[in-house]
mmCIF file of C-alpha atoms in Angstrom:
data_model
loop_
_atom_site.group_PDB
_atom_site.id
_atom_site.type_symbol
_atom_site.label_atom_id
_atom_site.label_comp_id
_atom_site.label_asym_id
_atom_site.label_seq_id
_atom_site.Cartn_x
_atom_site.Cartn_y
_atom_site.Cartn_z
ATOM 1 C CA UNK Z 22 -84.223 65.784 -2.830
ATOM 2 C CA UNK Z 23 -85.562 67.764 -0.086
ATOM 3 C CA UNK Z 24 -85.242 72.228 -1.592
ATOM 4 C CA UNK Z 25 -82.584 72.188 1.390
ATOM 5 C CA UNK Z 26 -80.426 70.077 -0.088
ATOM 6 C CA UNK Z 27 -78.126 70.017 -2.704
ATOM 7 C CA UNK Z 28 -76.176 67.062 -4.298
ATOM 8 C CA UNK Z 29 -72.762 67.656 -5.248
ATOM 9 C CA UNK Z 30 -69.665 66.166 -6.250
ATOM 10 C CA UNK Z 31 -66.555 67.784 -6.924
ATOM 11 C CA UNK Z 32 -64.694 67.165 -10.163
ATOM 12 C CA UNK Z 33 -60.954 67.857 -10.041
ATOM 13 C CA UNK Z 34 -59.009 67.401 -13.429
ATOM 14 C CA UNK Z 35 -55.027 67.119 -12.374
ATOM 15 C CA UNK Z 36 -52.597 67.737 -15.199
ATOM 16 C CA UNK Z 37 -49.628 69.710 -16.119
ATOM 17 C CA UNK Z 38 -47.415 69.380 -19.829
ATOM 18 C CA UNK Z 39 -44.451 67.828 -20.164
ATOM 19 C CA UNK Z 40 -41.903 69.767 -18.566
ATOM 20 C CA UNK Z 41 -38.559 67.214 -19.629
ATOM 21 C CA UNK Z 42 -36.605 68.272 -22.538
ATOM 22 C CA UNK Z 43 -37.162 65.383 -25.689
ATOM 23 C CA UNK Z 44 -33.070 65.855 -26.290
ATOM 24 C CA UNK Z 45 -31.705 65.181 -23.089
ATOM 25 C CA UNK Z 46 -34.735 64.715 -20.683
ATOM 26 C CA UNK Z 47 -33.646 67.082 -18.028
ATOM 27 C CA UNK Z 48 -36.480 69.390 -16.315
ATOM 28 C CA UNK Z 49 -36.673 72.734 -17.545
ATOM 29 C CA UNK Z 50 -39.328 73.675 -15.226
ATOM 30 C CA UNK Z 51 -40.704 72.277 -11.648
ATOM 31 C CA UNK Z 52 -44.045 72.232 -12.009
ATOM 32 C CA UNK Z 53 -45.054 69.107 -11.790
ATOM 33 C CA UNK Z 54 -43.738 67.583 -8.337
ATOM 34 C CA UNK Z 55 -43.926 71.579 -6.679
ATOM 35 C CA UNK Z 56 -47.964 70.938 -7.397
ATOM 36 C CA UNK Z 57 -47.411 67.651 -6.525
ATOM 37 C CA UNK Z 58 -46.151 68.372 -3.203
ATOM 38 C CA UNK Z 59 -48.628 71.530 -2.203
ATOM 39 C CA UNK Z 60 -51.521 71.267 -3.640
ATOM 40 C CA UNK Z 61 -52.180 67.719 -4.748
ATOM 41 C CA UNK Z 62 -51.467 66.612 -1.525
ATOM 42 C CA UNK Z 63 -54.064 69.579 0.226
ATOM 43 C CA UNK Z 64 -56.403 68.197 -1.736
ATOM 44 C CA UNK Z 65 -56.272 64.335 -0.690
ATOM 45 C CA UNK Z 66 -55.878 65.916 2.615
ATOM 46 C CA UNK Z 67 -59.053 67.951 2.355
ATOM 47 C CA UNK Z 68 -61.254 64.552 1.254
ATOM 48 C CA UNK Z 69 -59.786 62.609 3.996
ATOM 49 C CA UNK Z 70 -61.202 64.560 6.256
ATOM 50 C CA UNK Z 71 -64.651 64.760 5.211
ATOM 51 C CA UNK Z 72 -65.543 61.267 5.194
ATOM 52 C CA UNK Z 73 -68.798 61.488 2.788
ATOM 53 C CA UNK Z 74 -67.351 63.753 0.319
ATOM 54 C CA UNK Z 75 -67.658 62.939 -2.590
ATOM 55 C CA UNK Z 76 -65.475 63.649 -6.025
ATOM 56 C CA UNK Z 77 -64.138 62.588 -9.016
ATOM 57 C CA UNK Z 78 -60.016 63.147 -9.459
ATOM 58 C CA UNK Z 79 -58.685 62.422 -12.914
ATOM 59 C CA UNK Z 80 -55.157 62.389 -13.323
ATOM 60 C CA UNK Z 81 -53.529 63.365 -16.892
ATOM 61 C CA UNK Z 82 -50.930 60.183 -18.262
ATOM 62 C CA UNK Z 83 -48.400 63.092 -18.673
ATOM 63 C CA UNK Z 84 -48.753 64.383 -14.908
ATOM 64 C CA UNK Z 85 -48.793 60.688 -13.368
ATOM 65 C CA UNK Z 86 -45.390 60.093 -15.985
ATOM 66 C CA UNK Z 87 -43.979 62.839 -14.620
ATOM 67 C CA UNK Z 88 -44.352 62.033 -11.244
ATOM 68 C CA UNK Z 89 -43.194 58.577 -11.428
ATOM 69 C CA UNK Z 90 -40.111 59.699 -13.441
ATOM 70 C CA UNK Z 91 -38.865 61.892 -10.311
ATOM 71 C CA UNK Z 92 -39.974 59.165 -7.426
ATOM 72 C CA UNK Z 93 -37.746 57.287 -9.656
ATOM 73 C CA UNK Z 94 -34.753 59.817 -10.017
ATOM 74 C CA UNK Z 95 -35.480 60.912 -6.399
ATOM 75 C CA UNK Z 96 -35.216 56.691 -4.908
ATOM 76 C CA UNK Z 97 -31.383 56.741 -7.262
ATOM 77 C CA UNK Z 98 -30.666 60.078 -5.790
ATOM 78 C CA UNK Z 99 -31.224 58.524 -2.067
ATOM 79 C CA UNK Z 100 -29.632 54.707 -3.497
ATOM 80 C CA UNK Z 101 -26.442 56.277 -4.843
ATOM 81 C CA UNK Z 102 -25.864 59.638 -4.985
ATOM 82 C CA UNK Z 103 -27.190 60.559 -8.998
ATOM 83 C CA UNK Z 104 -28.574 63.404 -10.199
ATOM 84 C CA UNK Z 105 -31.953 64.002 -11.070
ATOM 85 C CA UNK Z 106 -31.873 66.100 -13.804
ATOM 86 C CA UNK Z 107 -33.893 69.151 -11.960
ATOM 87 C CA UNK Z 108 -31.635 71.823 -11.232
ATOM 88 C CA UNK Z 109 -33.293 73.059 -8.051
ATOM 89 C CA UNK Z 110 -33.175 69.317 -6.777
ATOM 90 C CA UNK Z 111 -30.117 68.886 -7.445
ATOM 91 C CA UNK Z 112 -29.272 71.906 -5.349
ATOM 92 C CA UNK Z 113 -31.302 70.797 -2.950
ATOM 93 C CA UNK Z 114 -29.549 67.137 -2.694
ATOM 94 C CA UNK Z 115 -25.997 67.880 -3.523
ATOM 95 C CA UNK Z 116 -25.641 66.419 -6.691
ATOM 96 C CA UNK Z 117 -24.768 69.362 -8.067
ATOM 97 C CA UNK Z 118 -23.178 71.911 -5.322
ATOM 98 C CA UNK Z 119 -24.053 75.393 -5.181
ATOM 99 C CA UNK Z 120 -20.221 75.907 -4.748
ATOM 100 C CA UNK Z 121 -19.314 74.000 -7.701
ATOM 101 C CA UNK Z 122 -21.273 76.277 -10.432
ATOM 102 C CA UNK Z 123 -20.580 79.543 -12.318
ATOM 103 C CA UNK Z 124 -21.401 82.830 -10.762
ATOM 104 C CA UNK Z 125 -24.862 82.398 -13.709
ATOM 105 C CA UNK Z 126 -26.128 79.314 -12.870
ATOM 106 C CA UNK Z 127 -26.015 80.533 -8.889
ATOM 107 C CA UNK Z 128 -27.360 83.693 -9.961
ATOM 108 C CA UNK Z 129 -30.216 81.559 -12.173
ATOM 109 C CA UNK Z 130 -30.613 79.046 -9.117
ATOM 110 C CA UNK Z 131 -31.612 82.417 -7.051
ATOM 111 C CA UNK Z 132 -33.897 83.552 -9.240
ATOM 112 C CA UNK Z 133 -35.459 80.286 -9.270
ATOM 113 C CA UNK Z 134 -36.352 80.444 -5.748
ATOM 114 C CA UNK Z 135 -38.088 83.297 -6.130
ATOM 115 C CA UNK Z 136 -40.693 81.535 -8.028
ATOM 116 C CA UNK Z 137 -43.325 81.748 -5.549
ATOM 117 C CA UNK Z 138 -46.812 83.647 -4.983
ATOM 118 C CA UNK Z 139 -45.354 86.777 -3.071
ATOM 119 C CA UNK Z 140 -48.457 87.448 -1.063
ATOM 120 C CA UNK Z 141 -49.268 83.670 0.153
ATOM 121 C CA UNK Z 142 -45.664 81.781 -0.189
ATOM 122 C CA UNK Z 143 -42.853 84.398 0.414
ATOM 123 C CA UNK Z 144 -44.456 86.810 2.687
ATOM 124 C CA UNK Z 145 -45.995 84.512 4.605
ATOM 125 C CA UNK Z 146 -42.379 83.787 6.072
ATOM 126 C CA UNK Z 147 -40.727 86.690 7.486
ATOM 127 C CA UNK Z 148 -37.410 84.721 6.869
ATOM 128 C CA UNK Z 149 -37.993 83.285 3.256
ATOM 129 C CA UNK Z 150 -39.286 87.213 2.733
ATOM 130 C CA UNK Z 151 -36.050 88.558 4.500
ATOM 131 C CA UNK Z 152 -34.043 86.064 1.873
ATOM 132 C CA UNK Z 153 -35.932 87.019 -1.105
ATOM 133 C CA UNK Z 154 -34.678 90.394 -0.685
ATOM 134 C CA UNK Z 155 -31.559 89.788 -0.573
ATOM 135 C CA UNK Z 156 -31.976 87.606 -3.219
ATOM 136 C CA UNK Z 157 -33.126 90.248 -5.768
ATOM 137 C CA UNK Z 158 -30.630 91.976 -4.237
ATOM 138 C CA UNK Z 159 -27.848 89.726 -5.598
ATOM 139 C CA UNK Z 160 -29.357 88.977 -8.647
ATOM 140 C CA UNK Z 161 -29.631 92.930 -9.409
ATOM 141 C CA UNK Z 162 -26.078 93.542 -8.607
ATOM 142 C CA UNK Z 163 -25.242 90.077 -10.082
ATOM 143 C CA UNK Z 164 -23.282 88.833 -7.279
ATOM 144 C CA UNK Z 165 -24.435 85.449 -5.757
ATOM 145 C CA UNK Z 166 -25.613 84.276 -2.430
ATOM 146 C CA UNK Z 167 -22.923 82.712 -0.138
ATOM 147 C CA UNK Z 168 -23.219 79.041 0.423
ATOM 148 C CA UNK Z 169 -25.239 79.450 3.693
ATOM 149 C CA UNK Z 170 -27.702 82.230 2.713
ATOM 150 C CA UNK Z 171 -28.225 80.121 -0.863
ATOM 151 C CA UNK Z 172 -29.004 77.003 1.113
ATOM 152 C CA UNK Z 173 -31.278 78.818 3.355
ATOM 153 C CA UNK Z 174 -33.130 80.317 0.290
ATOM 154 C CA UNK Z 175 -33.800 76.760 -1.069
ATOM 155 C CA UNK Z 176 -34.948 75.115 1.622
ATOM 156 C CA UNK Z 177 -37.104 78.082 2.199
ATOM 157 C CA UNK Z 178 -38.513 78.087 -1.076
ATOM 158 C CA UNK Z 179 -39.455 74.145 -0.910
ATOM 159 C CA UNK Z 180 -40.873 74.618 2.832
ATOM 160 C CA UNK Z 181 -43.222 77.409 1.054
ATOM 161 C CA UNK Z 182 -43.972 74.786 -1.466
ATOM 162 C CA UNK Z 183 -45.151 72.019 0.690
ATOM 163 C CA UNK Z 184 -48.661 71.728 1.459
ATOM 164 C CA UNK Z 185 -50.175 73.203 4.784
ATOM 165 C CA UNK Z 186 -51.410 69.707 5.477
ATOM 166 C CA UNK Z 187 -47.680 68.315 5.085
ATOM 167 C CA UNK Z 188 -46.173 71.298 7.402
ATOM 168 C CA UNK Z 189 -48.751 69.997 9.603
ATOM 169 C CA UNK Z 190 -48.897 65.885 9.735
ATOM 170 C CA UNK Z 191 -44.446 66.141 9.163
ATOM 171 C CA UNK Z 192 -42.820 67.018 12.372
ATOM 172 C CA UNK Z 193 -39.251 67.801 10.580
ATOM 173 C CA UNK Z 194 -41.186 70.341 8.409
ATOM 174 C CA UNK Z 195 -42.357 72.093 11.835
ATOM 175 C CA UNK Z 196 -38.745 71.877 13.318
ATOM 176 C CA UNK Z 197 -37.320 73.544 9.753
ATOM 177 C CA UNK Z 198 -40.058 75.806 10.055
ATOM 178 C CA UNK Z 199 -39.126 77.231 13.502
ATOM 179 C CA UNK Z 200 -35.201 77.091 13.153
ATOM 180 C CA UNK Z 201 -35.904 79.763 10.072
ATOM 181 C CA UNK Z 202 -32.422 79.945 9.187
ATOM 182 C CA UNK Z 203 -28.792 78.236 9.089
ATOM 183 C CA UNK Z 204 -29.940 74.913 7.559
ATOM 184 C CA UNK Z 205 -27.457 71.949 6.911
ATOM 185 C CA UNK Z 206 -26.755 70.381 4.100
ATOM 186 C CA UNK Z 207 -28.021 67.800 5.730
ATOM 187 C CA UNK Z 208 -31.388 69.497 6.444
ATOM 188 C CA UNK Z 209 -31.219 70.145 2.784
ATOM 189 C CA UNK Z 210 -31.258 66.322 1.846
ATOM 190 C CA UNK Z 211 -33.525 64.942 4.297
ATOM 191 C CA UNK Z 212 -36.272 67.883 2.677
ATOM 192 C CA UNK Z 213 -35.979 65.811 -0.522
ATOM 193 C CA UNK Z 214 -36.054 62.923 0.857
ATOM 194 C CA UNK Z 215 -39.525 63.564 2.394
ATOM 195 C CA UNK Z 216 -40.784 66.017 -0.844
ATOM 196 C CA UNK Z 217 -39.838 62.211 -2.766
ATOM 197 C CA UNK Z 218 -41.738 60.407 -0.251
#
């Protein structure tokens, strides 16, 4: 090896704990698919387009269970309408309305969508920043969200959760991207649809 040169090879460990309660197996957090979705995929992304890079990427049992278990819920979600046991999808499909839960789940929902780096997911969108305020607004005062601004507020929070390399290869992430605001609920489900592609 010429003193120029250096041989290297990247080793990238992927795993998060189990985030399903052992009573009931609902998800009590969103870890899992959020990395799934935004960084995971970056990273494939980033090796496909180097095509003599070289790395190892080991995947923990726990993450790839994880993930399988919502592609799963996510395929009976799109097959017949079930829920999937993650609160913020199930917000996000219509399993479980927004307009259908107490004034403290909405108000937990909100709060939930603010679960984003400030600096590099929320401000890096004037309009998911605008709704954030308003959001901690709410959540102050305890008084939810309409139905629109919620909606709005968790699509934005998923769009700041995909990758930059899906928000660039996924034209519908582009479009959602420019409109900003006043998504349907239709919108809403065709965003899972794609995060459980």
């Amino acid at each position: 090896m010429s003193a120029d040169k250096l041989r290297l090879v990247l080793c990238w460990h992927m795993h998060q704990p189990e985030y399903r309660d052992v009573l009931d197996s609902s998800w009590r957090r969103p870890w899992a698919w959020l990395h799934g979705i935004k960084d995971y995929t970056d990273m494939a992304a980033h090796l496909e387009t180097v095509p003599g890079a070289r790395a190892v990427v080991n995947f923990s049992t726990i993450l790839l269970e994880q993930l399988a278990a919502y592609a799963e819920s996510i395929r009976q979600w799109k097959n017949n309408g079930s829920t999937i046991g993650d609160p913020l999808l199930d917000a996000l499909g219509g399993s479980r309305p927004y307009r259908s839960l107490a004034d403290a789940e909405k108000l937990e929902l909100t709060a939930a969508c603010l679960h984003a780096h400030k600096t590099h997911m929320i401000k890096a969108f004037p309009a998911y920043s605008a709704l954030a305020v308003r959001a901690k607004l709410a959540i102050e005062q305890g008084q939810p969200l309409d139905d629109t601004r919620f909606r709005d507020l968790l699509v934005w929070y998923h769009l700041a959760w995909t990758g930059e390399s899906l928000r660039r290869d996924f034209p519908m992430l582009r479009g959602m991207l420019h409109k900003a605001e006043g998504f349907s609920e239709e919108d809403a489900r065709q965003l899972l649809a794609l995060i459980g592609d």
